[in-house]
Tab-separated table of C-alpha atoms in Angstrom:
chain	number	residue	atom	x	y	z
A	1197	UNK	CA	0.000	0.000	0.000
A	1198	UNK	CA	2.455	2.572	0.615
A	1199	UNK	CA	4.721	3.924	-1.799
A	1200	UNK	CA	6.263	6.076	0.431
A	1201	UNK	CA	8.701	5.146	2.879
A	1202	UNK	CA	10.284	7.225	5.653
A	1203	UNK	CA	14.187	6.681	6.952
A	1204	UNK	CA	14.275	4.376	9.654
A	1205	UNK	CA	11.539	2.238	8.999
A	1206	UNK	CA	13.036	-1.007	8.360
A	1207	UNK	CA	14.846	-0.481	11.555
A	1208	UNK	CA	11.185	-0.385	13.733
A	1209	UNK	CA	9.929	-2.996	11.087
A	1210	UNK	CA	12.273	-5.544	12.700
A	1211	UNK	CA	10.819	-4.316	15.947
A	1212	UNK	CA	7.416	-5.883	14.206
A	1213	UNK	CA	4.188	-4.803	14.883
A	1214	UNK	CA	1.875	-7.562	13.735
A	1215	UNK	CA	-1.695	-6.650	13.067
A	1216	UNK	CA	-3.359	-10.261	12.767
A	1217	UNK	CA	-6.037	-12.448	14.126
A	1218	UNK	CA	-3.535	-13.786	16.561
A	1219	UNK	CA	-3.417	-12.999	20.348
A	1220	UNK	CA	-2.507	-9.724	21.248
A	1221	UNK	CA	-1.760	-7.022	22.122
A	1222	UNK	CA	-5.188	-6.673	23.138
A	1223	UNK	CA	-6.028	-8.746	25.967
A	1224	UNK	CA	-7.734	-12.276	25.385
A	1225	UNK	CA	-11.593	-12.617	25.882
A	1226	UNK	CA	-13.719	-15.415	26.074
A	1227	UNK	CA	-15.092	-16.886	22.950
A	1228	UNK	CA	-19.139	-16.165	24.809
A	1229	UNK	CA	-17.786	-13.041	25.117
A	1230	UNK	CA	-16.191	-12.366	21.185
A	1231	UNK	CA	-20.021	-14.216	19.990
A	1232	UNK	CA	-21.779	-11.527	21.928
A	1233	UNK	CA	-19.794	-8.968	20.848
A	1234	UNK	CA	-20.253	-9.469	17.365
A	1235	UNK	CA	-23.908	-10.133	17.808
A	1236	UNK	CA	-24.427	-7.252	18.896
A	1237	UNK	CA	-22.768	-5.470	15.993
A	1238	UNK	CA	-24.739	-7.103	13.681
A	1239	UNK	CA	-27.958	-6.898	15.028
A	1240	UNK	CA	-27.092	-3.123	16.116
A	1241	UNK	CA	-26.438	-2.824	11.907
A	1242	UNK	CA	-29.780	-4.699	11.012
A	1243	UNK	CA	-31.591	-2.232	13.403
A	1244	UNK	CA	-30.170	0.586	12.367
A	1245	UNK	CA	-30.934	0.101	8.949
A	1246	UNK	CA	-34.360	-0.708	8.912
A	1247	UNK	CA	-36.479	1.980	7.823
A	1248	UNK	CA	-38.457	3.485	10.917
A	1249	UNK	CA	-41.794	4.373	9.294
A	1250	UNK	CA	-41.735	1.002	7.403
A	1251	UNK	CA	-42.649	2.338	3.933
A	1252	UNK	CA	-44.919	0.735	1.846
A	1253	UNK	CA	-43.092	-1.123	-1.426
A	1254	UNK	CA	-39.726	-2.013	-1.610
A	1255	UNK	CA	-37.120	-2.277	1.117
A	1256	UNK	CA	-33.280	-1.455	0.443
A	1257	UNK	CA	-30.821	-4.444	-0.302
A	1258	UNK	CA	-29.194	-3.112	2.822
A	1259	UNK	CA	-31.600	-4.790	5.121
A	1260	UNK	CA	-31.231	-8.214	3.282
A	1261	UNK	CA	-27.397	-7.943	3.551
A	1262	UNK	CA	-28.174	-7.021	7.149
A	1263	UNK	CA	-30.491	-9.908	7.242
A	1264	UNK	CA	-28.245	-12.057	5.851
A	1265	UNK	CA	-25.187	-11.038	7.885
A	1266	UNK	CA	-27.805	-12.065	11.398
A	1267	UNK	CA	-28.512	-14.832	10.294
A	1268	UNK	CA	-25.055	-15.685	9.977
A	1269	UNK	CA	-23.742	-14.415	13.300
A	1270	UNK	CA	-26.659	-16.410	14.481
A	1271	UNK	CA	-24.775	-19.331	12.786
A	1272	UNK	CA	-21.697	-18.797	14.113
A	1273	UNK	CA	-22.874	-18.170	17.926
A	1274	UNK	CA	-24.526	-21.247	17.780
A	1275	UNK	CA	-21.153	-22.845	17.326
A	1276	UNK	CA	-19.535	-20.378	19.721
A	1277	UNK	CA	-21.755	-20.114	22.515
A	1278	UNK	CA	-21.232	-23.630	25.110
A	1279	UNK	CA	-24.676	-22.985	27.342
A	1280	UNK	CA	-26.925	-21.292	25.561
A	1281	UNK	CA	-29.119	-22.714	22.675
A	1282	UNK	CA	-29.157	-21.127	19.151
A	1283	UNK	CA	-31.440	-18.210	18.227
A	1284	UNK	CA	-33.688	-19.998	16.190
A	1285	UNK	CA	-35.721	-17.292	15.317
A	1286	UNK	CA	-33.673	-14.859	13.776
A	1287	UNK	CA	-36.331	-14.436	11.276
A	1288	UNK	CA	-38.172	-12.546	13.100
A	1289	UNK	CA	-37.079	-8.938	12.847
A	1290	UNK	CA	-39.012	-7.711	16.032
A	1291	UNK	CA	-38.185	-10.297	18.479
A	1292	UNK	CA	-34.920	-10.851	19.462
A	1293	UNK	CA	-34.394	-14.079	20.666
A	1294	UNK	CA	-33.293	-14.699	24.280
A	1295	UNK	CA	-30.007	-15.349	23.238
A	1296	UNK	CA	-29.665	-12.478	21.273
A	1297	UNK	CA	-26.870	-9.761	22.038
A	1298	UNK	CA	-27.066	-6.585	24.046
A	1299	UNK	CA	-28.627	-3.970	21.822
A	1300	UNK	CA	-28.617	-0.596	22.917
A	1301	UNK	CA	-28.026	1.058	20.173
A	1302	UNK	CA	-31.223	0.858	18.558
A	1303	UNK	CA	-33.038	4.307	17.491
A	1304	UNK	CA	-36.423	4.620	18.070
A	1305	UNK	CA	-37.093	0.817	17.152
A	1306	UNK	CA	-41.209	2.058	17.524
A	1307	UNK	CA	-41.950	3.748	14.119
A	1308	UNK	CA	-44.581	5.491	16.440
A	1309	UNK	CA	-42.201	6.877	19.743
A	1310	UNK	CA	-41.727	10.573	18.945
A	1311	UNK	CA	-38.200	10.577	20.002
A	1312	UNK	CA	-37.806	14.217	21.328
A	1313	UNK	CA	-33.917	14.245	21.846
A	1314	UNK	CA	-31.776	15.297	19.018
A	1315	UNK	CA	-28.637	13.595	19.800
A	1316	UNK	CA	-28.969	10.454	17.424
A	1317	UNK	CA	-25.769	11.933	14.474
A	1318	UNK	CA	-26.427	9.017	12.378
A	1319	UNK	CA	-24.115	9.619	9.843
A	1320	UNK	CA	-20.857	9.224	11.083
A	1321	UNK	CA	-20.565	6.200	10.960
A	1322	UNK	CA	-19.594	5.874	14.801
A	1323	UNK	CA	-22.156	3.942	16.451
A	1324	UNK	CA	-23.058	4.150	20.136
A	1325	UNK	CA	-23.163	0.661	21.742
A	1326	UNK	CA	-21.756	-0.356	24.591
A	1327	UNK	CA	-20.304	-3.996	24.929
A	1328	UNK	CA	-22.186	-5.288	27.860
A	1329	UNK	CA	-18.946	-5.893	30.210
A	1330	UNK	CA	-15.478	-5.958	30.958
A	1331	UNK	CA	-14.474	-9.574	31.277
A	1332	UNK	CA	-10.733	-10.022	32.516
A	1333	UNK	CA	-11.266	-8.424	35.744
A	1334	UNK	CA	-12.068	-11.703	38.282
A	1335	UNK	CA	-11.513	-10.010	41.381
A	1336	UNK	CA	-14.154	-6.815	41.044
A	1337	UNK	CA	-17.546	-6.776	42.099
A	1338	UNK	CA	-19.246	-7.809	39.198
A	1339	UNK	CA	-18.461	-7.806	35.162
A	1340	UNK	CA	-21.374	-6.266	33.951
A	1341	UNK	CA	-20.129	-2.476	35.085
A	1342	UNK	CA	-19.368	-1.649	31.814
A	1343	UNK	CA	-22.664	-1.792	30.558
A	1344	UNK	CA	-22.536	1.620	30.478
A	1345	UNK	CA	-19.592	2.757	27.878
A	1346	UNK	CA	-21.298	5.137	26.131
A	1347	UNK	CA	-19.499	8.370	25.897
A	1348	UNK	CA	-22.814	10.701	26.849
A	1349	UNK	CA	-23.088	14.056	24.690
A	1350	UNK	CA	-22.491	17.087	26.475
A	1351	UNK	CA	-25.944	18.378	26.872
A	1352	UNK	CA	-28.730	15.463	27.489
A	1353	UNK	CA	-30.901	17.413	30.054
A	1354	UNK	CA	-33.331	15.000	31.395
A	1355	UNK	CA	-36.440	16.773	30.559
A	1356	UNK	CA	-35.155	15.819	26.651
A	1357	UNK	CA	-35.690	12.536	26.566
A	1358	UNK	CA	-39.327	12.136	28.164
A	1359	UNK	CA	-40.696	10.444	25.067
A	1360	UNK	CA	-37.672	8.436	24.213
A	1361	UNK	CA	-37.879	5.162	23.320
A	1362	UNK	CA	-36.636	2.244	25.911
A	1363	UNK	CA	-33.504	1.884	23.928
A	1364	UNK	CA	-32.856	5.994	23.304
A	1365	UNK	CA	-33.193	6.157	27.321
A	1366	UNK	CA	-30.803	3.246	27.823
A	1367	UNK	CA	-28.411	4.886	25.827
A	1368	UNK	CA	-28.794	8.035	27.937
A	1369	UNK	CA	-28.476	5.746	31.497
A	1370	UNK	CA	-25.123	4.104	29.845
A	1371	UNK	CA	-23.830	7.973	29.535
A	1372	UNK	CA	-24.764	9.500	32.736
A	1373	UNK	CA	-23.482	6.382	34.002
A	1374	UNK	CA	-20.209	6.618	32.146
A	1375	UNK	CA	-19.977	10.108	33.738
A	1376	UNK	CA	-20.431	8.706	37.296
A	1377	UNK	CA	-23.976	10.098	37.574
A	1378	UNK	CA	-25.090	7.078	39.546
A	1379	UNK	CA	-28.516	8.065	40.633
A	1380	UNK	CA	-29.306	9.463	36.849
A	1381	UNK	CA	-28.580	6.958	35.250
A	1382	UNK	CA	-30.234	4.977	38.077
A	1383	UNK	CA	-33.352	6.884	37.021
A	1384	UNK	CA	-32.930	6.279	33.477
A	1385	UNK	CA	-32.217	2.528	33.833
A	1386	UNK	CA	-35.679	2.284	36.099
A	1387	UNK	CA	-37.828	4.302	33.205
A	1388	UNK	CA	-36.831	1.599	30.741
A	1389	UNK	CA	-38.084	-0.890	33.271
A	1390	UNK	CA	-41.575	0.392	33.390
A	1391	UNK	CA	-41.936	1.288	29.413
A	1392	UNK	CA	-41.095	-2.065	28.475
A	1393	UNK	CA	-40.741	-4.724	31.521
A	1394	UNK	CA	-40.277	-7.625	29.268
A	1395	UNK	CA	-38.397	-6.281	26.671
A	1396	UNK	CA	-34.678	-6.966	26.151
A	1397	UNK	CA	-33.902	-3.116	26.480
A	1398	UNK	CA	-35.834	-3.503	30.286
A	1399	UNK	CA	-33.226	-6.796	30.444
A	1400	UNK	CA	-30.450	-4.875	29.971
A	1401	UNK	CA	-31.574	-2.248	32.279
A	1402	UNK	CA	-32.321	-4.790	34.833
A	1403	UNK	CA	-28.683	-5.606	34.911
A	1404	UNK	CA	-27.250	-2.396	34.390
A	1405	UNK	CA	-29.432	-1.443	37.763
A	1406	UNK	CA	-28.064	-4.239	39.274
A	1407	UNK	CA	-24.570	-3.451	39.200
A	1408	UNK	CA	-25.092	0.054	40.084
A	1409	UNK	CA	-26.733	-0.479	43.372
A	1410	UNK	CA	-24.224	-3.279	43.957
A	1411	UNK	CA	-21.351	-1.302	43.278
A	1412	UNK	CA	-21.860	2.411	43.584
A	1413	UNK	CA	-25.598	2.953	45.495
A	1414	UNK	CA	-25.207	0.532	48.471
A	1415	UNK	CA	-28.297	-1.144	47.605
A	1416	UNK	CA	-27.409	-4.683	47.822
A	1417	UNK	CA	-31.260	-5.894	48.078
A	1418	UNK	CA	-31.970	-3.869	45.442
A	1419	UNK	CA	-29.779	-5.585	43.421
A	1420	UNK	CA	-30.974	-8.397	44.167
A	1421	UNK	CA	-34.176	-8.341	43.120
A	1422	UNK	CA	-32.838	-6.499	39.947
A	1423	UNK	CA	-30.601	-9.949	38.727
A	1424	UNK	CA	-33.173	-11.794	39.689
A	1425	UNK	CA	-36.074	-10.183	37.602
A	1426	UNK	CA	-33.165	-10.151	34.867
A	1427	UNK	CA	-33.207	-14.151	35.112
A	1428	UNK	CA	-36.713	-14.408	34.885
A	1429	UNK	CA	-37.106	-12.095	31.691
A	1430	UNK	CA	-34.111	-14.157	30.092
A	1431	UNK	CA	-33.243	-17.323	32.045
A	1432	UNK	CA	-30.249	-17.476	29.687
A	1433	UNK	CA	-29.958	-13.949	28.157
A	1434	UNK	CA	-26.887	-12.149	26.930
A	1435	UNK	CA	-26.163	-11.049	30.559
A	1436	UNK	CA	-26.628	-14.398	32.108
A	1437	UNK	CA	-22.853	-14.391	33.385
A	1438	UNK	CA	-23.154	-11.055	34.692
A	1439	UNK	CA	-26.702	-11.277	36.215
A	1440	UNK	CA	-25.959	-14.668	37.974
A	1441	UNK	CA	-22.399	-13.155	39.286
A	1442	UNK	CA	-24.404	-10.383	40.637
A	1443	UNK	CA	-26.588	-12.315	42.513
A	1444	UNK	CA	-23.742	-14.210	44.360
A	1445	UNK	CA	-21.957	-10.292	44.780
A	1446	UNK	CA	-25.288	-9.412	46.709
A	1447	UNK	CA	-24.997	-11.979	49.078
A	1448	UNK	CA	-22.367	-11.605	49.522
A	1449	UNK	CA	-22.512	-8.508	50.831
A	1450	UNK	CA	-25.612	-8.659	52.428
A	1451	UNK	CA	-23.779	-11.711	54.504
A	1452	UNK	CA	-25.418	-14.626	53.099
A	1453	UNK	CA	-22.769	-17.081	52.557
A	1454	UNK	CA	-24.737	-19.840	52.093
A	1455	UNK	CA	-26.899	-18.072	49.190
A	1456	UNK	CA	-23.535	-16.968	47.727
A	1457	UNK	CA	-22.402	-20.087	47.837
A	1458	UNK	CA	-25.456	-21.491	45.896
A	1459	UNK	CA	-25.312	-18.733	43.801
A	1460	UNK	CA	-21.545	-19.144	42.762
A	1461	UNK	CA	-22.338	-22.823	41.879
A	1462	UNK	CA	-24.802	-22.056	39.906
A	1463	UNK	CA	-22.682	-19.446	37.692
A	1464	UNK	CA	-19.580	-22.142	37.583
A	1465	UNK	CA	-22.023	-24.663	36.422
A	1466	UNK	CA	-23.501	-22.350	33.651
A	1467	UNK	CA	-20.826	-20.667	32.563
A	1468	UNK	CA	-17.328	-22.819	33.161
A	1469	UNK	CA	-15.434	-20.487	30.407
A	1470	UNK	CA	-16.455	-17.079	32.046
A	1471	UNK	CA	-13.217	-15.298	33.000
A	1472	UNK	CA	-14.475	-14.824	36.732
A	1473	UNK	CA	-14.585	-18.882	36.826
A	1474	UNK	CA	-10.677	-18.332	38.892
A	1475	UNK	CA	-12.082	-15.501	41.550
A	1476	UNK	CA	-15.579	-17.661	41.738
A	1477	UNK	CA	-13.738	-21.121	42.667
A	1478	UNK	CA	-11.397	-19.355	44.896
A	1479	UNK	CA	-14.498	-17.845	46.480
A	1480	UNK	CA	-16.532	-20.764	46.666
A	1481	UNK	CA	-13.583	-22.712	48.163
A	1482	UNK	CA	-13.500	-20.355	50.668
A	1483	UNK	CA	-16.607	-20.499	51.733
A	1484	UNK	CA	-16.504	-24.450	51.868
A	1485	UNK	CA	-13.332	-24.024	54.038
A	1486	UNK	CA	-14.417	-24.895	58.077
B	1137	UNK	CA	-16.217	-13.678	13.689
B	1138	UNK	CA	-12.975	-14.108	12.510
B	1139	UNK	CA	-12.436	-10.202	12.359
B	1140	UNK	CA	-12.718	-9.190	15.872
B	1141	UNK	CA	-9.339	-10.419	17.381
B	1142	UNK	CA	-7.766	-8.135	14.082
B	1143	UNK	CA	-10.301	-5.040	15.095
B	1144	UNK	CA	-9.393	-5.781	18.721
B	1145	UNK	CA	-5.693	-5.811	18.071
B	1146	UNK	CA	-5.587	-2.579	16.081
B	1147	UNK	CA	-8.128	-0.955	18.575
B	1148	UNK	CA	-5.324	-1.675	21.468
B	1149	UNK	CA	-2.595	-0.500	19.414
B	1150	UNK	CA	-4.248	2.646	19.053
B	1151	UNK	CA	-5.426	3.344	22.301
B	1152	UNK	CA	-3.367	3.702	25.180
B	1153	UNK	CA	-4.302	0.734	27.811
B	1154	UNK	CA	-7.001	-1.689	27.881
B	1155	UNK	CA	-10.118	-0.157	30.056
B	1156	UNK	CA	-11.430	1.208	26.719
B	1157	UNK	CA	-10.622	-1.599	24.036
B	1158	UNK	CA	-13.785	-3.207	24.391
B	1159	UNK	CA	-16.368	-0.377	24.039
B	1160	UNK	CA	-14.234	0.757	20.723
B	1161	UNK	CA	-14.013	-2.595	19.256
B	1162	UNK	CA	-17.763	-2.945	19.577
B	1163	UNK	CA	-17.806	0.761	17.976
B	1164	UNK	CA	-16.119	-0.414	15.195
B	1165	UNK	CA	-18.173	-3.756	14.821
B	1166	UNK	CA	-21.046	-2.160	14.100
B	1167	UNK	CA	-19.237	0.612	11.779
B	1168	UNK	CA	-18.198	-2.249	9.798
B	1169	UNK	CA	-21.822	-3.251	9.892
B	1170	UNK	CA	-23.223	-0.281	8.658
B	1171	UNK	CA	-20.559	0.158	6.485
B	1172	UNK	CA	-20.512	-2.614	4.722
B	1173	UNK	CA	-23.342	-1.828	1.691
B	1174	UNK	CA	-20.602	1.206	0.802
B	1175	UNK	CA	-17.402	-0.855	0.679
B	1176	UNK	CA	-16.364	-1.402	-3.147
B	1177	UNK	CA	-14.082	-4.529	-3.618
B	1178	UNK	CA	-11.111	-2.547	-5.147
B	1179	UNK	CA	-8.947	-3.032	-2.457
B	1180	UNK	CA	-8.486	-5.847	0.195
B	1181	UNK	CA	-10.987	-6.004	2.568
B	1182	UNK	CA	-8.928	-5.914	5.581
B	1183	UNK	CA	-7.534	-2.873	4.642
B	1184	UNK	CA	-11.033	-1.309	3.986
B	1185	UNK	CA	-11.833	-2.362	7.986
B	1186	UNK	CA	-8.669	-1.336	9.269
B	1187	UNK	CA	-9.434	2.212	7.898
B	1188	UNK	CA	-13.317	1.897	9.370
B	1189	UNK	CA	-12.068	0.790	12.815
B	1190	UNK	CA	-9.329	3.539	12.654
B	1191	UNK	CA	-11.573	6.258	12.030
B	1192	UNK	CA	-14.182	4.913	15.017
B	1193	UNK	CA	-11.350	4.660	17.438
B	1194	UNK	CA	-10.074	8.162	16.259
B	1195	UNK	CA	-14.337	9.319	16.384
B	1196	UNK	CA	-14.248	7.510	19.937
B	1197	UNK	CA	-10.761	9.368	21.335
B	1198	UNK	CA	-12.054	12.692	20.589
B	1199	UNK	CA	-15.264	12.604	22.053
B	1200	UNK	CA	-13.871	11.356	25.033
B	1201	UNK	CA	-10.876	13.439	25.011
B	1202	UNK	CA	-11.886	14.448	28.723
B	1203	UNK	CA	-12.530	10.991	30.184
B	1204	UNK	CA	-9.491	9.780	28.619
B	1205	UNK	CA	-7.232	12.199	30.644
B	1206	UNK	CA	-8.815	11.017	33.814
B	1207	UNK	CA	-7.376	7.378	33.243
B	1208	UNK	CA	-3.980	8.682	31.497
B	1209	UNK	CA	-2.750	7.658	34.740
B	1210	UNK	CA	-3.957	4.700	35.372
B	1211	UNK	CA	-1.662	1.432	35.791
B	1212	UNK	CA	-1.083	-0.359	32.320
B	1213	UNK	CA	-2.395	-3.532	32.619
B	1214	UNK	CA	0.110	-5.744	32.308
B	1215	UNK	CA	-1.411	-9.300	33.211
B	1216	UNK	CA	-1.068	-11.768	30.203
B	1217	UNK	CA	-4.323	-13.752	30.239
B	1218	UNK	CA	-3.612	-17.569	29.600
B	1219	UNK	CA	-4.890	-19.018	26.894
B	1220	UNK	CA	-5.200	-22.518	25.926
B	1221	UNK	CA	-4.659	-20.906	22.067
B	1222	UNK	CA	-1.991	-18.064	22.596
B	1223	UNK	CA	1.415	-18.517	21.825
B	1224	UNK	CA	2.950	-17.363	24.514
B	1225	UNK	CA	6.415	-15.795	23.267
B	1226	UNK	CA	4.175	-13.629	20.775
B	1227	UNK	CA	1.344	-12.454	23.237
B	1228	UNK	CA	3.994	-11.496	25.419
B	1229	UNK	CA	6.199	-9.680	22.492
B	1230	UNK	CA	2.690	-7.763	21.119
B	1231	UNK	CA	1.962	-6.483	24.894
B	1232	UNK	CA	5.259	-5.918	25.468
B	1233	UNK	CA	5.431	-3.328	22.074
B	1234	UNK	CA	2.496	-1.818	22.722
B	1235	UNK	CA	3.208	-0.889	26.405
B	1236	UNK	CA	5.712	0.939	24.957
B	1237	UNK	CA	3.712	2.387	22.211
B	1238	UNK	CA	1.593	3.653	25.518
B	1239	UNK	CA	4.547	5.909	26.607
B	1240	UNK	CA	4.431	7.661	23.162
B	1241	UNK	CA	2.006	10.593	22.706
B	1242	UNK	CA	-1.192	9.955	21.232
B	1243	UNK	CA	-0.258	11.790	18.276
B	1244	UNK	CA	3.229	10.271	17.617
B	1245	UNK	CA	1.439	6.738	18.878
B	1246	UNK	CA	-1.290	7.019	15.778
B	1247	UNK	CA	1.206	8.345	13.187
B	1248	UNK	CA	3.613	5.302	13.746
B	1249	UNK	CA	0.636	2.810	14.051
B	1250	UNK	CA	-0.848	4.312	10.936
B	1251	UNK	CA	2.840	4.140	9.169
B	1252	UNK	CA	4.133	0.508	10.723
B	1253	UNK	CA	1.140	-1.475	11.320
B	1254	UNK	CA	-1.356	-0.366	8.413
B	1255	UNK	CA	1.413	0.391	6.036
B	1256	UNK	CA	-0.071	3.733	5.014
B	1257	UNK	CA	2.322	6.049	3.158
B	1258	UNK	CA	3.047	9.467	4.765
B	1259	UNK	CA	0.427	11.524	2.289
B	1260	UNK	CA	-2.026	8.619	3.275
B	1261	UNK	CA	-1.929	9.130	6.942
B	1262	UNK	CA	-1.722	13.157	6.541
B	1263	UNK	CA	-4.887	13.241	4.475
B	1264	UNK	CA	-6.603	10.389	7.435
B	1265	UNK	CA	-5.437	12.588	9.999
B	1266	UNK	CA	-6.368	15.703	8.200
B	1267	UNK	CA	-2.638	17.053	9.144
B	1268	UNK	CA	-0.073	18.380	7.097
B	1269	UNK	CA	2.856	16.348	5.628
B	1270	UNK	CA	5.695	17.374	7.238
B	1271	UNK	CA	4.052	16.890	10.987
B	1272	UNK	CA	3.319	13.204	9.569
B	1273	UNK	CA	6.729	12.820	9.117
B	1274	UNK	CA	8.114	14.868	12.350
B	1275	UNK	CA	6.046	12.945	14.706
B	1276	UNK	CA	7.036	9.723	12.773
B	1277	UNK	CA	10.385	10.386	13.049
B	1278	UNK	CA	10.017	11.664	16.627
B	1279	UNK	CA	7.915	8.407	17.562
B	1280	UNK	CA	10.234	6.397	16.299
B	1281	UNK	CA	13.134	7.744	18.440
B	1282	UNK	CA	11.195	7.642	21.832
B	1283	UNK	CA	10.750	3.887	21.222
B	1284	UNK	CA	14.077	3.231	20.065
B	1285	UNK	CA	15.229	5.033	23.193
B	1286	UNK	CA	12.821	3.169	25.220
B	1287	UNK	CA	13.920	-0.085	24.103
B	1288	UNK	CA	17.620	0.599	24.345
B	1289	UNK	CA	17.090	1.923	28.017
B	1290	UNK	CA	15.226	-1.544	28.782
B	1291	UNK	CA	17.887	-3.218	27.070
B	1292	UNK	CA	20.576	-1.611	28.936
B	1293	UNK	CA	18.707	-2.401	31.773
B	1294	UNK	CA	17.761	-5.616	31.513
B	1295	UNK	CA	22.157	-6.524	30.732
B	1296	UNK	CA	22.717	-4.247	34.073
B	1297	UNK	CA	20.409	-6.562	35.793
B	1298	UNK	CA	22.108	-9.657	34.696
């Protein structure tokens, strides 16, 4: 590609800087975690390009490359994923199925939500999704903190996004979040629950919530009840690692070693590739311990 | 499927640390995405989604210019993860390099990667970068000492220790 070369640069050549599919230098993640990941991308793409209004006639070849390009990640997932079951109903554009990936990216999925807040810049080409978690970190609290990645916008007053949809609002939640604004975000997170309770953007939520009462609003209960509801909406959603990790985190703090315990079973026995499998056995072993 | 580690890779080389791989690789996924219906198969593909998940990372860094400062600090994360499937001389040389490219500046660290790793010429990177010519090359050339530096300092080091 380059016809132009600059003094020195054999030298730093030798030094080599591979760009591959090999390991590194990013850090490894678990192959749940690269399916989910990429899930999410293309369902975040197939959203994104479906037409909001739904126009009568003929739909761009963008949505059956889209289409095409699910179905495939469904594919590979399937192969990927060890615990969960294939989506078998990728078909259906308007339900995603439980083991669909973390969307929060999608714009005003309701061709009827008057989405009042003008941040959505659509063509740069720089999506706003956040990955669901940070997964090489065994010893914190719980993965699922980084649900909220999404670098907020300067100004997204509250009293903007009243008639946003569920997935506008969780975008908001991730961004106050992102900027430490616990109890906003908080806020948010809740207002998604009660638009939508069984939708996967109220999931998501659900999670998100979790974590920040766990970790930042000393409301262990609270989150709780918030992994648990998660469970029940998606026995074995995208979040599944992070929602049943959550639950052993709470009792854990609330004292209940015997529920953590249980708990921390559970998650091993679901998820024996999760990254937080070392800090979980360790944990569990020292509960055992007389 | 078999993109991500590459988009992961050149997100980390980018980017000083690890906190904020993630989020941008899953950025870039879904540029790629979107992005796909517009790319025209006249050049290799994998250069065509290097560029994409350049620019996002580049889109990313800027609008958290800010946020970014707050962890400038923070403790590289030097860890390697074990993996039944990583070599282990190689993970260790590609976190090794790009702990040092994390001592460069940002814009030194982006010309070089831009240069070494994507193999774009000088007027390549200065029209991605939207920076003149000669700064390509000064930061290049500046970039390029710091790490030589760096490593001869480590190397000296590392015969003073033994």
């Amino acid at each position: 590609m380059s016809d132009f070369r600059e003094e020195g640069d054999d030298a730093l050549n030798a030094r080599v800087l591979p760009l591959d599919e090999g390991a590194g230098p990013a850090l490894r993640i678990s192959r749940e975690r690269s399916a989910q990941m990429v899930l999410a991308a293309l369902e975040a793409g197939a959203l994104v390009s479906r037409p909001a209004p739904r126009p009568r006639g003929k739909r761009p070849p963008v949505w059956l490359m889209t289409g095409a390009l699910l179905v495939a990640g469904a594919a590979a997932a399937a192969v990927w994923s060890f615990t969960r079951p294939g989506p078998s109903s990728t078909s259906r554009p308007e339900a995603p199925a439980l083991t669909g990936p973390l969307r929060l990216n999608t714009e005003s999925r309701r061709s009827g939500s008057a989405v009042v807040d003008a941040a959505p810049s659509r063509s740069d080409a720089v999506p706003e999704v956040a990955p669901p978690e940070a997964p090489v970190v065994p010893a914190a609290p719980i993965a699922v903190a980084k649900v909220a990645s999404v670098p907020v916008r300067p100004r997204a007053p509250a009293a903007t996004v009243k008639s946003a949809a569920p997935e506008d609002l969780l975008l908001k939640a991730n961004g106050l979040r992102s900027e430490g604004r616990w109890k906003e975000a908080e806020a948010l997170y809740l207002r998604v629950i009660r638009a939508e309770p069984a939708s996967l953007a109220s999931y998501v939520a659900r999670v998100a919530s979790g974590s920040l009462r766990l970790e930042h609003l000393g409301d262990a209960r609270g989150a709780l009840r918030q992994f648990k509801a998660a469970l029940r909406i998606q026995p074995r959603g995208v979040l599944d690692q992070e929602a049943q990790h959550g639950i052993a985190e709470a009792h854990r703090v609330l004292g209940d070693r015997d529920a953590e315990r249980g708990a921390l079973e559970s998650f091993l026995s679901t998820h024996p590739d999760s990254p937080l499998v070392p800090s979980a056995r360790a944990r569990v072993r020292e509960l055992t311990a007389p | 499927m078999e993109l991500l580690p590459r988009v992961r890779n050149l997100v980390r080389y980018l980017v000083r640390g690890d906190g904020d791989v993630e989020d941008i690789a899953q950025e870039a996924l879904i540029a790629l995405v979107r992005g796909l219906p517009s790319y025209r198969a006249e050049g290799r593909f994998q250069s065509w989604a290097d560029r994409v998940v350049a620019r996002t990372t580049f889109a990313w860094l800027k609008r958290s210019r800010g946020r970014e400062a707050q962890h400038a600090d923070a403790p590289v994360e030097l860890v390697a993860v074990p993996s039944e499937e990583a070599q282990p001389d190689e993970y260790v040389h590609r976190r090794h390099m790009v702990t040092l490219l994390d001592r460069l500046s940002n814009e030194q660290r982006h010309a070089l990667v831009l240069h070494h790793v994507l193999e774009l010429s000088v007027p390549e990177i200065s029209t991605e970068l939207g920076i003149p010519f000669e700064t390509v090359r000064s930061r290049l050339r500046l970039g390029r000492t710091a790490l030589r530096s760096m490593a001869s300092a480590e190397g000296d080091g590392g015969e003073e220790r033994g």
